[in-house]
Tab-separated table of C-alpha atoms in Angstrom:
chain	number	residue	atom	x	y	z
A	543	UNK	CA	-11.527	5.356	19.707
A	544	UNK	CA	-11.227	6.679	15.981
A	545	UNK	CA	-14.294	7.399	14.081
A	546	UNK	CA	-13.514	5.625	11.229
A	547	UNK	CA	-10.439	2.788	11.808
A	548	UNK	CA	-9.249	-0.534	10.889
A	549	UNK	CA	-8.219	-2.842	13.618
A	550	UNK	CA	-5.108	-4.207	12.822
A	551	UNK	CA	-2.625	-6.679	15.292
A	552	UNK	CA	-0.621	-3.454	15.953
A	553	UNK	CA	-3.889	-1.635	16.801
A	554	UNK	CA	-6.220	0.738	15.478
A	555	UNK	CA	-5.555	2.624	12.128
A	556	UNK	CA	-7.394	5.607	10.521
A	557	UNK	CA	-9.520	3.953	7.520
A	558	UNK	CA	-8.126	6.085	5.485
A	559	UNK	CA	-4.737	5.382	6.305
A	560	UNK	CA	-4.578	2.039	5.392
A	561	UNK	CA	-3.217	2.412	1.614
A	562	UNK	CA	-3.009	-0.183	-0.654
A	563	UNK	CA	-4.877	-3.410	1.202
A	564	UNK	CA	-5.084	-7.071	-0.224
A	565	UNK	CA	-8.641	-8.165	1.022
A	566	UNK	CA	-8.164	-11.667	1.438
A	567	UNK	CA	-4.299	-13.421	2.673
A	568	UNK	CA	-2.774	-16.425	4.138
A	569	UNK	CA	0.412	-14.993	6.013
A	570	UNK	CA	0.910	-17.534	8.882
A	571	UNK	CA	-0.370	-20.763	9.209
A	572	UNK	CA	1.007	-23.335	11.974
A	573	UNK	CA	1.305	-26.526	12.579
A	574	UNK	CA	-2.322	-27.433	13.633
A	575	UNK	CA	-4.931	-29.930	12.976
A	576	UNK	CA	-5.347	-27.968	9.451
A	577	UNK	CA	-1.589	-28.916	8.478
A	578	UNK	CA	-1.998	-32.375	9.540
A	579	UNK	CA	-4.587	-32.944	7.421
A	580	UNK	CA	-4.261	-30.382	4.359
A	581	UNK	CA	0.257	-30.545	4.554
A	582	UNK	CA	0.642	-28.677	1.447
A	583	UNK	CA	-0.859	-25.268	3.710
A	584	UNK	CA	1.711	-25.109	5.978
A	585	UNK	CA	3.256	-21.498	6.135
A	586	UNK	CA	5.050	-21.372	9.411
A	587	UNK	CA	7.788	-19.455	8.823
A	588	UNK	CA	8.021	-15.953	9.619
A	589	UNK	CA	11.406	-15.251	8.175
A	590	UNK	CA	9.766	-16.392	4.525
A	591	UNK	CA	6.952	-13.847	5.345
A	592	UNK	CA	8.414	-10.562	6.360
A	593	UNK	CA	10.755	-11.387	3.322
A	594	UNK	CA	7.463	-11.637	1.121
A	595	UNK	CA	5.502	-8.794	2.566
A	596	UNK	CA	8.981	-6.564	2.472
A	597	UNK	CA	8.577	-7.231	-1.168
A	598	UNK	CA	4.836	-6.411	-1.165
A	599	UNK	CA	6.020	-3.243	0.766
A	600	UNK	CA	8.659	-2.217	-1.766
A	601	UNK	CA	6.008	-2.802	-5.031
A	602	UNK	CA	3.760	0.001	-2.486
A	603	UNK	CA	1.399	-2.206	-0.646
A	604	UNK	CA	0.972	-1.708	3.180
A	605	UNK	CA	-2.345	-3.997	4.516
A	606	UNK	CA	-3.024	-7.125	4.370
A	607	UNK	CA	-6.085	-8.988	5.353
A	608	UNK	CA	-5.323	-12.536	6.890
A	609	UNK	CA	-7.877	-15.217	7.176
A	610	UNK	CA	-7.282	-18.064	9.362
A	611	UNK	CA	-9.480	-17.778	11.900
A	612	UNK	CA	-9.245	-19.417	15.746
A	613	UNK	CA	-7.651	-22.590	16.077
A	614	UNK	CA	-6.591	-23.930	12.441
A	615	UNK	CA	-3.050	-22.592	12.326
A	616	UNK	CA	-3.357	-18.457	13.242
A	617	UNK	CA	-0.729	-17.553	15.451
A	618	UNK	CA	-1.303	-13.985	16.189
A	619	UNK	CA	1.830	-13.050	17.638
A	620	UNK	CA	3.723	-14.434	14.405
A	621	UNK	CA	1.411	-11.869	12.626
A	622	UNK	CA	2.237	-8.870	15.195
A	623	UNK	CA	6.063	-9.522	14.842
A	624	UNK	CA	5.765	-9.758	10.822
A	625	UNK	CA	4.175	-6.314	10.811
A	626	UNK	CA	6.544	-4.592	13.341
A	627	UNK	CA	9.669	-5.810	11.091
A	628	UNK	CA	7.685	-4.998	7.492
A	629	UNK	CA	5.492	-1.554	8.218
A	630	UNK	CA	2.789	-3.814	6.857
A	631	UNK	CA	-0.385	-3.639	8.781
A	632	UNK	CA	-1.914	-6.945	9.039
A	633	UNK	CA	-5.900	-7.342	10.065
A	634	UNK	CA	-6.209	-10.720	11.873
A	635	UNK	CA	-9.134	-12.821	12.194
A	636	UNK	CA	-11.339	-14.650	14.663
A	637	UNK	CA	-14.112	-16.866	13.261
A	638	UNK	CA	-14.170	-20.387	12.562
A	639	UNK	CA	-13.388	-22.472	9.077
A	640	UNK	CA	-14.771	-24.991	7.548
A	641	UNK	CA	-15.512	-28.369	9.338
A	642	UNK	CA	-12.403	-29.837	7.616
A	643	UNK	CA	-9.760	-27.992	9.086
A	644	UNK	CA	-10.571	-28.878	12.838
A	645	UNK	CA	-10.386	-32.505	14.518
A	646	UNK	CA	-14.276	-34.451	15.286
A	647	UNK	CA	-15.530	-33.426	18.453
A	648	UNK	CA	-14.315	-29.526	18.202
A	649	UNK	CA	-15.894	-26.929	20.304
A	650	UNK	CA	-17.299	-24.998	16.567
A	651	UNK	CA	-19.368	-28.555	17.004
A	652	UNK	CA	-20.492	-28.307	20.204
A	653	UNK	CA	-20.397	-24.689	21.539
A	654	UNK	CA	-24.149	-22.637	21.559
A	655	UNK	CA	-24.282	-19.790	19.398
A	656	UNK	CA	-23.770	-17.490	22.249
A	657	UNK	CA	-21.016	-18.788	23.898
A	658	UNK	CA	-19.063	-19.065	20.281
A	659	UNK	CA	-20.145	-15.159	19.611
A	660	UNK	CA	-18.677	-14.204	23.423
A	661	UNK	CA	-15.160	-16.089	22.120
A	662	UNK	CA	-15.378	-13.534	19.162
A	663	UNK	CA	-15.864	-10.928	20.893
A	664	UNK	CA	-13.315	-11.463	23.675
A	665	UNK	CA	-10.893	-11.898	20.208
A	666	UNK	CA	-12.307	-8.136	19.292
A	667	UNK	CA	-12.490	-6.438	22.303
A	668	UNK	CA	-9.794	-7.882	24.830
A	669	UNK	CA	-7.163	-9.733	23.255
A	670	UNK	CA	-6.543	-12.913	20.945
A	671	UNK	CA	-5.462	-15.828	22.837
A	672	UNK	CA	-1.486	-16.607	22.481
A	673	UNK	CA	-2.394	-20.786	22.492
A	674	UNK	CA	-5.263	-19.730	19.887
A	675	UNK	CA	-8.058	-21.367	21.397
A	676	UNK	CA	-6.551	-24.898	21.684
A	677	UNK	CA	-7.007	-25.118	25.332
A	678	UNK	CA	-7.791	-25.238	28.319
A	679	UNK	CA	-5.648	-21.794	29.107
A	680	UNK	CA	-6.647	-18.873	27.350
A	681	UNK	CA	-3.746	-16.315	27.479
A	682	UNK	CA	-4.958	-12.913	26.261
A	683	UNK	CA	-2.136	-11.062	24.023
A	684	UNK	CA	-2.500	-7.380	23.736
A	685	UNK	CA	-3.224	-7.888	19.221
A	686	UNK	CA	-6.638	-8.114	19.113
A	687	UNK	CA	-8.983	-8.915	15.614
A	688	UNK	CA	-10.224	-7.186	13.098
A	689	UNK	CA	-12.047	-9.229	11.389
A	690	UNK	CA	-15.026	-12.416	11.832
A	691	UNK	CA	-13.685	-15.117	8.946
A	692	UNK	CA	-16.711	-17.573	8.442
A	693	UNK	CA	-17.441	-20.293	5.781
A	694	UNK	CA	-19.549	-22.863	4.123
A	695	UNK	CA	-18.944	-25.589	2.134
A	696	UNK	CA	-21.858	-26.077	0.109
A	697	UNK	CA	-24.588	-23.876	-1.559
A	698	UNK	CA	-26.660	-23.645	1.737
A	699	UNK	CA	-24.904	-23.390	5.249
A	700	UNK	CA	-25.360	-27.191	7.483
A	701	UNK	CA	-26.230	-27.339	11.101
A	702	UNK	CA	-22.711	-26.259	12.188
A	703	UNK	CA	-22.202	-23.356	9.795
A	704	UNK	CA	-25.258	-21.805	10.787
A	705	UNK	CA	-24.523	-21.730	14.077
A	706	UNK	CA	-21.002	-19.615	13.569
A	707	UNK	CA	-22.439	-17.926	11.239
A	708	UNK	CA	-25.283	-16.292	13.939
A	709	UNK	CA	-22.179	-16.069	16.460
A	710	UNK	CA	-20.738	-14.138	14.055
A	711	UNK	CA	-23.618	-11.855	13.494
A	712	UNK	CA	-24.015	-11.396	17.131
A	713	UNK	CA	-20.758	-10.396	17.328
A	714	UNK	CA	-20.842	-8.114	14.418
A	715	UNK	CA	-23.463	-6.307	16.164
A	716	UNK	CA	-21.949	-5.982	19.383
A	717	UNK	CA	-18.604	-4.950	18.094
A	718	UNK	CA	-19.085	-3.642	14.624
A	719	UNK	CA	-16.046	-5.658	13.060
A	720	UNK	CA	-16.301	-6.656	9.486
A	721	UNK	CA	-17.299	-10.018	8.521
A	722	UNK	CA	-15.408	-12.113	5.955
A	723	UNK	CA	-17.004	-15.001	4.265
A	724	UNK	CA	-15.329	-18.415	2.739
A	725	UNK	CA	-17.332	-20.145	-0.599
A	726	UNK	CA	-16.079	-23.422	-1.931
A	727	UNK	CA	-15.481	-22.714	-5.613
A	728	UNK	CA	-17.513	-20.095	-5.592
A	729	UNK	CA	-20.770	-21.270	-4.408
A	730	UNK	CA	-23.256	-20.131	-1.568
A	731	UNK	CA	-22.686	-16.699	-1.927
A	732	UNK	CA	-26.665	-15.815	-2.051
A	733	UNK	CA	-27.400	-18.263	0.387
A	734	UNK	CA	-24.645	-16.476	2.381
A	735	UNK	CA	-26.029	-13.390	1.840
A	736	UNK	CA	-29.678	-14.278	3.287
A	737	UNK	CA	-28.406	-15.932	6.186
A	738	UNK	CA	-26.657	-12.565	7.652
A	739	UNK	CA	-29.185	-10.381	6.485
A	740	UNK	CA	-31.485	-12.039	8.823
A	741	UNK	CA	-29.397	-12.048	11.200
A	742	UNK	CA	-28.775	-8.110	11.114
A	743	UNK	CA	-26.004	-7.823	10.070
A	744	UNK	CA	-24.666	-4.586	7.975
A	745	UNK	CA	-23.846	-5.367	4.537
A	746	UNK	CA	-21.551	-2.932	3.037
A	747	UNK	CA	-19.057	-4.458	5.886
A	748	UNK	CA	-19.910	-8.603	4.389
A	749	UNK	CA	-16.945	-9.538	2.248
A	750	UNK	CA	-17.766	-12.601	-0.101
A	751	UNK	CA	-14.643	-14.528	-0.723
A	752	UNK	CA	-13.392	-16.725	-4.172
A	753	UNK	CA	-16.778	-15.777	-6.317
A	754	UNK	CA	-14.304	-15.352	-8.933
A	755	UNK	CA	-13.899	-18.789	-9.202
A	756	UNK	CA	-17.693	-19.008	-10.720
A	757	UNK	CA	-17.213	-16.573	-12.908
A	758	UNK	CA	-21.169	-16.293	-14.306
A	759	UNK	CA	-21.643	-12.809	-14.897
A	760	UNK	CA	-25.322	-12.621	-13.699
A	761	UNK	CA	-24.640	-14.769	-10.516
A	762	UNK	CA	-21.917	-11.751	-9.570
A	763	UNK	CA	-24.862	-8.853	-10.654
A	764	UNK	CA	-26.735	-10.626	-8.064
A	765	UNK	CA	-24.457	-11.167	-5.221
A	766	UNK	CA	-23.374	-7.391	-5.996
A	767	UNK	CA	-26.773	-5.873	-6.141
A	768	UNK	CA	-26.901	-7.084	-2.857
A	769	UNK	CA	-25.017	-4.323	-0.962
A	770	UNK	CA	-22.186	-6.706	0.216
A	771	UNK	CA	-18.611	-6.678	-1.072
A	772	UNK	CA	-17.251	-9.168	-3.393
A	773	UNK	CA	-12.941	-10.744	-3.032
A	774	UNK	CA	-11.434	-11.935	-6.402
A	775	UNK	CA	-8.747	-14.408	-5.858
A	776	UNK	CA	-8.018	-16.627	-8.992
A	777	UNK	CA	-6.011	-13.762	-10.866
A	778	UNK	CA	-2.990	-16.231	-11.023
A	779	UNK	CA	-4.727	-19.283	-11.080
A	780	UNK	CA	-6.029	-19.825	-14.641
A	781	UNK	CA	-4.586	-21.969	-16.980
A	782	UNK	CA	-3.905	-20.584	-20.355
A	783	UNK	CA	-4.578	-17.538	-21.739
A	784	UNK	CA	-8.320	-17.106	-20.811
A	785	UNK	CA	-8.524	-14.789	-17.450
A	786	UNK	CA	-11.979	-15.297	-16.187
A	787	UNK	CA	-11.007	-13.065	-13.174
A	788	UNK	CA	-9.660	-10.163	-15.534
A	789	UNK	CA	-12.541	-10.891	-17.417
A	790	UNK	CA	-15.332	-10.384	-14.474
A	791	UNK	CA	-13.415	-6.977	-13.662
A	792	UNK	CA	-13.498	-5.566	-16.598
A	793	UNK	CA	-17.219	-6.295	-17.148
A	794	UNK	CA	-18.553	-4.944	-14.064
A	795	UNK	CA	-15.970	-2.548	-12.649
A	796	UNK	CA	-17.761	0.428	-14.042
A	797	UNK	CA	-21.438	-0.808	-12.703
A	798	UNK	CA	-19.951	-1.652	-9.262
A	799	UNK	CA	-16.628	0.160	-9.203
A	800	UNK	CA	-16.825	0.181	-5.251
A	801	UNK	CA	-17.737	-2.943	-4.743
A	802	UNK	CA	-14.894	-5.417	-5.613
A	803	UNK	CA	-11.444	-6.249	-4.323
A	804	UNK	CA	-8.537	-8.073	-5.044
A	805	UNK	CA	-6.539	-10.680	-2.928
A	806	UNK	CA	-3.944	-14.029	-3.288
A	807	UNK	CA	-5.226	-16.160	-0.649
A	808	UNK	CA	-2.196	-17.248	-1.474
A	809	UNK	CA	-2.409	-20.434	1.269
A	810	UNK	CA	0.417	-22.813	-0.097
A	811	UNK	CA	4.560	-22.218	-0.064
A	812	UNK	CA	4.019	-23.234	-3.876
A	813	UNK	CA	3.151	-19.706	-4.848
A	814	UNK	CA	5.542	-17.703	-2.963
A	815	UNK	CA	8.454	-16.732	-4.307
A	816	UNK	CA	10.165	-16.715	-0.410
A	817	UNK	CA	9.308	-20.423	-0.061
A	818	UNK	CA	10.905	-21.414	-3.688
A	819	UNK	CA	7.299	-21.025	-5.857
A	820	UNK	CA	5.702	-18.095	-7.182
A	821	UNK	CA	4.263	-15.840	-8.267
A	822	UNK	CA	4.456	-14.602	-5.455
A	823	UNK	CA	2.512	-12.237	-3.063
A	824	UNK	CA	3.270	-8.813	-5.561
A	825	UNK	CA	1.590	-10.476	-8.144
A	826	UNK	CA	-1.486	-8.101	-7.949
A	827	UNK	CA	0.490	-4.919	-7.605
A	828	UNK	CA	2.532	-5.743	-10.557
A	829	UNK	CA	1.872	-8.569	-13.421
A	830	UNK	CA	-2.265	-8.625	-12.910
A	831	UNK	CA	-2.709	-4.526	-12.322
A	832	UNK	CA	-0.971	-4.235	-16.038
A	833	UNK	CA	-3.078	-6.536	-17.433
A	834	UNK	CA	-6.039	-4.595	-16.207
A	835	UNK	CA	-4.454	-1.566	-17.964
A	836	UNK	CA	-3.890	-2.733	-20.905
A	837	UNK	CA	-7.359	-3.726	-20.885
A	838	UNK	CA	-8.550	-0.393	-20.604
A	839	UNK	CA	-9.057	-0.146	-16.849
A	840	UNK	CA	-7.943	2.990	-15.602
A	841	UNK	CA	-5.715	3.933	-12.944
A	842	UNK	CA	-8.544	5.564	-10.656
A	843	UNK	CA	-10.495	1.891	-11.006
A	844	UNK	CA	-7.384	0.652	-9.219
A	845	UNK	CA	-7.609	2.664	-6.662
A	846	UNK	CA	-10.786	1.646	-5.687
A	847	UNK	CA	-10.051	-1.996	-6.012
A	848	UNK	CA	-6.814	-1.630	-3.780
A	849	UNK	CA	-7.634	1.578	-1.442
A	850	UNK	CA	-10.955	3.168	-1.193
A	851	UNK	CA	-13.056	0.077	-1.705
A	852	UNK	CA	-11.078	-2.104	1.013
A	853	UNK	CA	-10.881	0.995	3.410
A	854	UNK	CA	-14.263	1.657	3.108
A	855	UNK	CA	-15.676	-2.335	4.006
A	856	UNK	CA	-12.932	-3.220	6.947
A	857	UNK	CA	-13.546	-0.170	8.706
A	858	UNK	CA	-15.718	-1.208	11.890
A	859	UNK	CA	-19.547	-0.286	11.684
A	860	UNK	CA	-21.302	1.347	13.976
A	861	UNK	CA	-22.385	-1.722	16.811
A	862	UNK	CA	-25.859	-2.295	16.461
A	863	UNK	CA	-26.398	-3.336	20.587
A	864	UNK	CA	-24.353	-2.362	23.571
């Protein structure tokens, strides 16, 4: 095993090989309860994504986080065939979503904590399922994940959430994979924080997702102070000419200039350029990154945001239990 690697669908990479890295992505998502439900997310073409991510390939990005975790659309082997036919490495998740995305009665309802964390691990360790944990077979593919996606939708985690979120510590510490974190608008993030902390889990490897989206300056000094990692995502999504995202980075990249990355989570066709929308996926690597120039952020600040920071926090930690 490498000292130092990202697990990606294709498998391990050096952590320092993995170049320029969005943190947080929506690549594939099938038809599932999700789509059913939420339409407008449906991304189930993998023609319109190796012709995005050849694009994000050309403009010099090569990783890509994805984020939809077991059973709400991921389809793993979609994910391993995009990155054969782009040379984009692709980090796929287990974890659960949010309570929305899944059909009453799920197994993230009923499962225990430790029987969740064991599905996790298997994800890790062994293989992700080719039917994605719809049941009852469980097919083991060869891609296995790199990643535990988790989520709340309120300031403080419910019943359910805090169960995945302790099967997601547990597997954390058996496996050392990363942890990546959904907030609604924003919101939780401290709450978030706490509730992994005491579960033991390492924080330089906690990614906070869509903070930028409550863009208070002194709620991000104290999710940051923290020791966890913090995932911008509403670069594109402003109206007008105010850029609270721009606006956070250029504030607090020189306090925490290792602490904050960029991503899309790009999750409708809308803004893809592939699907008839845009901006699409380059977005970052091209209109947003010259904005930050202009502004006065340098180059090196860039590469943080895009290479060392992002290299540096998906890397797998050291497992805390055999």
């Amino acid at each position: 095993m490498l000292n130092a690697f990202v697990r990606t669908v294709l498998g391990d990479v050096p952590a320092d090989d993995i170049g320029v890295c969005y943190a947080h992505e929506h690549l594939i998502i099938d038809r599932s309860a999700a789509t059913e439900r939420y339409p407008g997310v449906l991304l189930d073409s993998e023609e319109n994504c190796v012709t995005e991510l050849k694009q994000f390939h050309a403009d010099g990005g090569r990783t890509m986080v994805d984020s939809m975790p077991c059973d709400a659309g991921r389809n793993v082997v979609k994910l391993a065939s995009v990155s054969s036919r782009t040379d984009v490495n692709i980090v796929c998740p287990t974890g659960l979503h949010l309570a929305q995305y899944y059909p009453h009665g799920h197994w993230g309802e009923r499962y225990a904590v430790d029987r969740m964390a064991d599905l996790f691990i298997a994800d890790i360790e062994d293989g992700i399922d080719r039917f994605d944990y719809g049941g009852p077979v469980v097919e083991r593919t060869p891609y296995r994940a790199g990643v535990i996606k988790v989520a709340t939708k309120g300031v403080g985690p419910d019943d359910r959430e805090r169960r995945i979120f302790e099967a997601a510590a547990a597997a954390h510490r058996r496996t050392g994979a990363p942890i990546l974190t959904h907030t609604e608008m924003g919101l939780g993030a401290i709450e978030q924080i706490e509730t992994l902390d005491a579960c033991g889990v390492n924080l330089r490897h906690v990614v906070i997702s869509h903070t930028d989206r409550n863009p208070d300056v002194a709620y991000h000094r104290e999710i940051l102070n923290s020791g966890v990692r913090v995932e911008y995502d509403s670069g594109f999504r402003w109206p007008g000419e105010e850029n609270p995202t721009l606006e956070l980075l250029v504030t607090l990249l020189d306090e925490f200039p290792d602490r904050i990355m960029l991503g899309m989570d790009a999750a409708r066709p809308k803004y893809w350029i592939s699907y008839g929308g845009g901006p699409g996926l380059s977005f970052l690597l091209t209109t947003f990154s010259q904005r930050l120039l202009k502004r006065g952020v340098p180059a090196s600040r860039l590469d943080r945001i895009f290479v060392t920071t992002p290299a540096a926090t998906y890397r797998f930690a050291a497992p805390a239990e055999n």
